Structures are given as structure tokens and as C-alpha cells.
Steps between C-alpha positions, in 0.01 A plus 500: 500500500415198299266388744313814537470575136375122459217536736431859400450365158218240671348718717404728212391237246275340782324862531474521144372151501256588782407810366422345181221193638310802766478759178392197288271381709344811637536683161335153296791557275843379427803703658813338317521531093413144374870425324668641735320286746530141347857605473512526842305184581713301257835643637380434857357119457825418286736634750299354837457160346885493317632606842329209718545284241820525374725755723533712206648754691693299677445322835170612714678666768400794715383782317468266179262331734319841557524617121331140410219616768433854360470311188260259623264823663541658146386219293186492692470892502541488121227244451237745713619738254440308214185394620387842556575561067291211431224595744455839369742589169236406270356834555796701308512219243477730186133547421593446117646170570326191543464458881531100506860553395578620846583180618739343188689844501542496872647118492704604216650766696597261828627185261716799328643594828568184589685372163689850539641500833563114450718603182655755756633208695618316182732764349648638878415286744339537807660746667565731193139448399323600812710858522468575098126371436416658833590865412429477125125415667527753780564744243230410250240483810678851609371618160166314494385661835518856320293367217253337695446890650506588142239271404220535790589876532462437919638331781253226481726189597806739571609668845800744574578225778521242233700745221767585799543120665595362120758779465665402838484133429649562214774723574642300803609227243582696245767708741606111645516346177575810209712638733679329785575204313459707157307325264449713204161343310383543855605848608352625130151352567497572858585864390233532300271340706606751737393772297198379327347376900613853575260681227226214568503689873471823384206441303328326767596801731362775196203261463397477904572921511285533199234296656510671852469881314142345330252667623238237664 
């Protein structure tokens, strides 16, 4: 069971991964919310390097060895993500706001993730940090996504296939880690998760029917 929920959780975060970089790319947009996303990057490039580095999960061993990996192919998915905001998130930079404080606010944003999911590591550890500060972000992206709809009123940058891979990648660790072993900071955000990815779907789904119905 642990084994199946573990790559469960991968498959689906490498679809919404994928998902993200094609609707990016094809949309000339950006597909993850830009917080959520250098939270993700940070977490990902702390974890990869801290693991190869210094075994902080312990010895690189089997599937530790194939965790590490996933890592490694997420890093680099991330950073096609991230390019994709830089490339074209200037155009829903706030009209009223000067538009060459894109960049300072965006580097802001990725040193904050970093100092945060470093201070993560400091007050639990490794292994304490990577479960807590990875549903507390899961949760806030969860919640992101839906105002990101909210914002650009469309699915521009969004796909059902996207909505439903994040809520299966999420709630294969949440069931392994909230529940099996029952952590409880982990089975509350992973709920919630749960039912915030859940409305983000139905949305999506309302949003595609109301788009099919339009007359052409």
C-alpha cells in the first residue's frame, strides 16, 4: 500500500507538472499561481540537494534512491514553470502598478520561499519539515488555483486534467501520511486540500459546460 500510494502521489504531480509547461506554453501564460510555485521550487531544490548531500532522510537506498530522482525531474519541471511566469506574467501585472516592479516582487517572492522552508528545517528538522511545509503549501496552492479562476474569469492556464491530477497527488499522501501513519497537521491540510482541489474541479467542469452550451 505504501508503495502504491507513493507513486500514485508522483504520477499525479508529474501530470500536473506536465500539464502545467504544454498549457503555459501553448496558452503564452503561466499555469501554477506564482507563490504557490516558488514554494514548490524552493521545497523541491532544498529537499533534492539536502538529500544527495547530506542523507537527510536517511541513507540513499532503494526507493530513497527513486524519491531523490522524482525530485531531480521536478526541480527541472518547476524551473520550465517558472520560466514560463517570467516569459509571459508581466501581462497580468496590475495595470495600476508600475510594471518594472515585476521583477523585484517576483525575486522577493522565491528568496521568501527559500528563507521559509529553510526555517522549516530549523525548528523540525528534515523529515518533520518536508511533511508540515509541504501540506501547509499544498493547501495554500489548493486555494490559489481557485483564485487564479477567480481572477482571469476562464480556464486560460487551467485544465480539468490539471485540477483532477493535483487532487490525486495529493490525496495518496495525505491517506499514507494523515492517515496510515496518522499525522494530524498533515491529515488537517490534506483534508482541506481535499476539498478545496475538489471545488477547483467543479468549477472547471461548470466552466467547460458553460463554454460548450455558447452558441458559436
Amino acid at each position: 500500500m505504501e508503495m502504491f500510494l507513493t507513486l500514485l502521489s508522483g504520477v499525479g504531480w508529474s501530470f500536473v507538472y506536465i500539464e502545467c509547461i504544454c498549457l503555459g506554453i501553448k496558452q503564452k501564460t503561466y499555469a501554477m499561481p506564482f507563490f504557490a510555485l516558488a514554494l514548490n521550487f524552493a521545497w523541491e531544490f532544498i529537499y533534492t540537494v539536502s538529500d544527495i548531500f547530506l542523507e537527510a532522510h536517511g541513507p540513499l537506498e532503494g526507493m530513497a534512491w527513486a524519491q531523490v530522482i522524482v525530485n531531480m525531474i521536478w526541480v527541472c519541471l518547476d524551473a520550465v514553470i517558472l520560466y514560463t511566469y517570467f516569459r509571459y506574467g508581466k501581462k497580468e501585472w496590475p495595470q495600476n502598478v508600475n510594471i518594472r516592479l515585476f521583477y523585484p516582487w517576483s525575486f522577493l517572492g522565491i528568496v521568501c520561499a527559500f528563507v521559509l522552508q529553510i526555517a522549516f528545517v530549523y525548528e523540525f528538522g528534515f523529515v518533520r519539515a518536508a511533511q508540515y511545509s509541504a501540506f501547509l503549501q499544498n493547501l495554500l496552492m489548493s486555494v490559489l488555483f481557485i483564485d487564479l479562476y477567480m481572477k482571469r474569469q476562464s480556464m486560460k492556464g487551467q485544465s480539468i486534467t490539471l485540477a483532477v491530477a493535483k487532487w490525486i497527488g495529493t490525496l495518496a499522501p495525505t491517506i499514507l501520511m494523515g492517515v496510515i501513519t496518522y499525522n494530524v497537521i498533515v491529515l488537517v491540510c490534506g483534508t482541506f486540500c481535499c476539498i478545496f482541489d475538489v471545488i477547483y474541479i467543479v468549477l472547471l467542469i461548470n466552466e467547460k459546460q458553460r463554454q460548450l452550451s455558447r452558441p458559436e
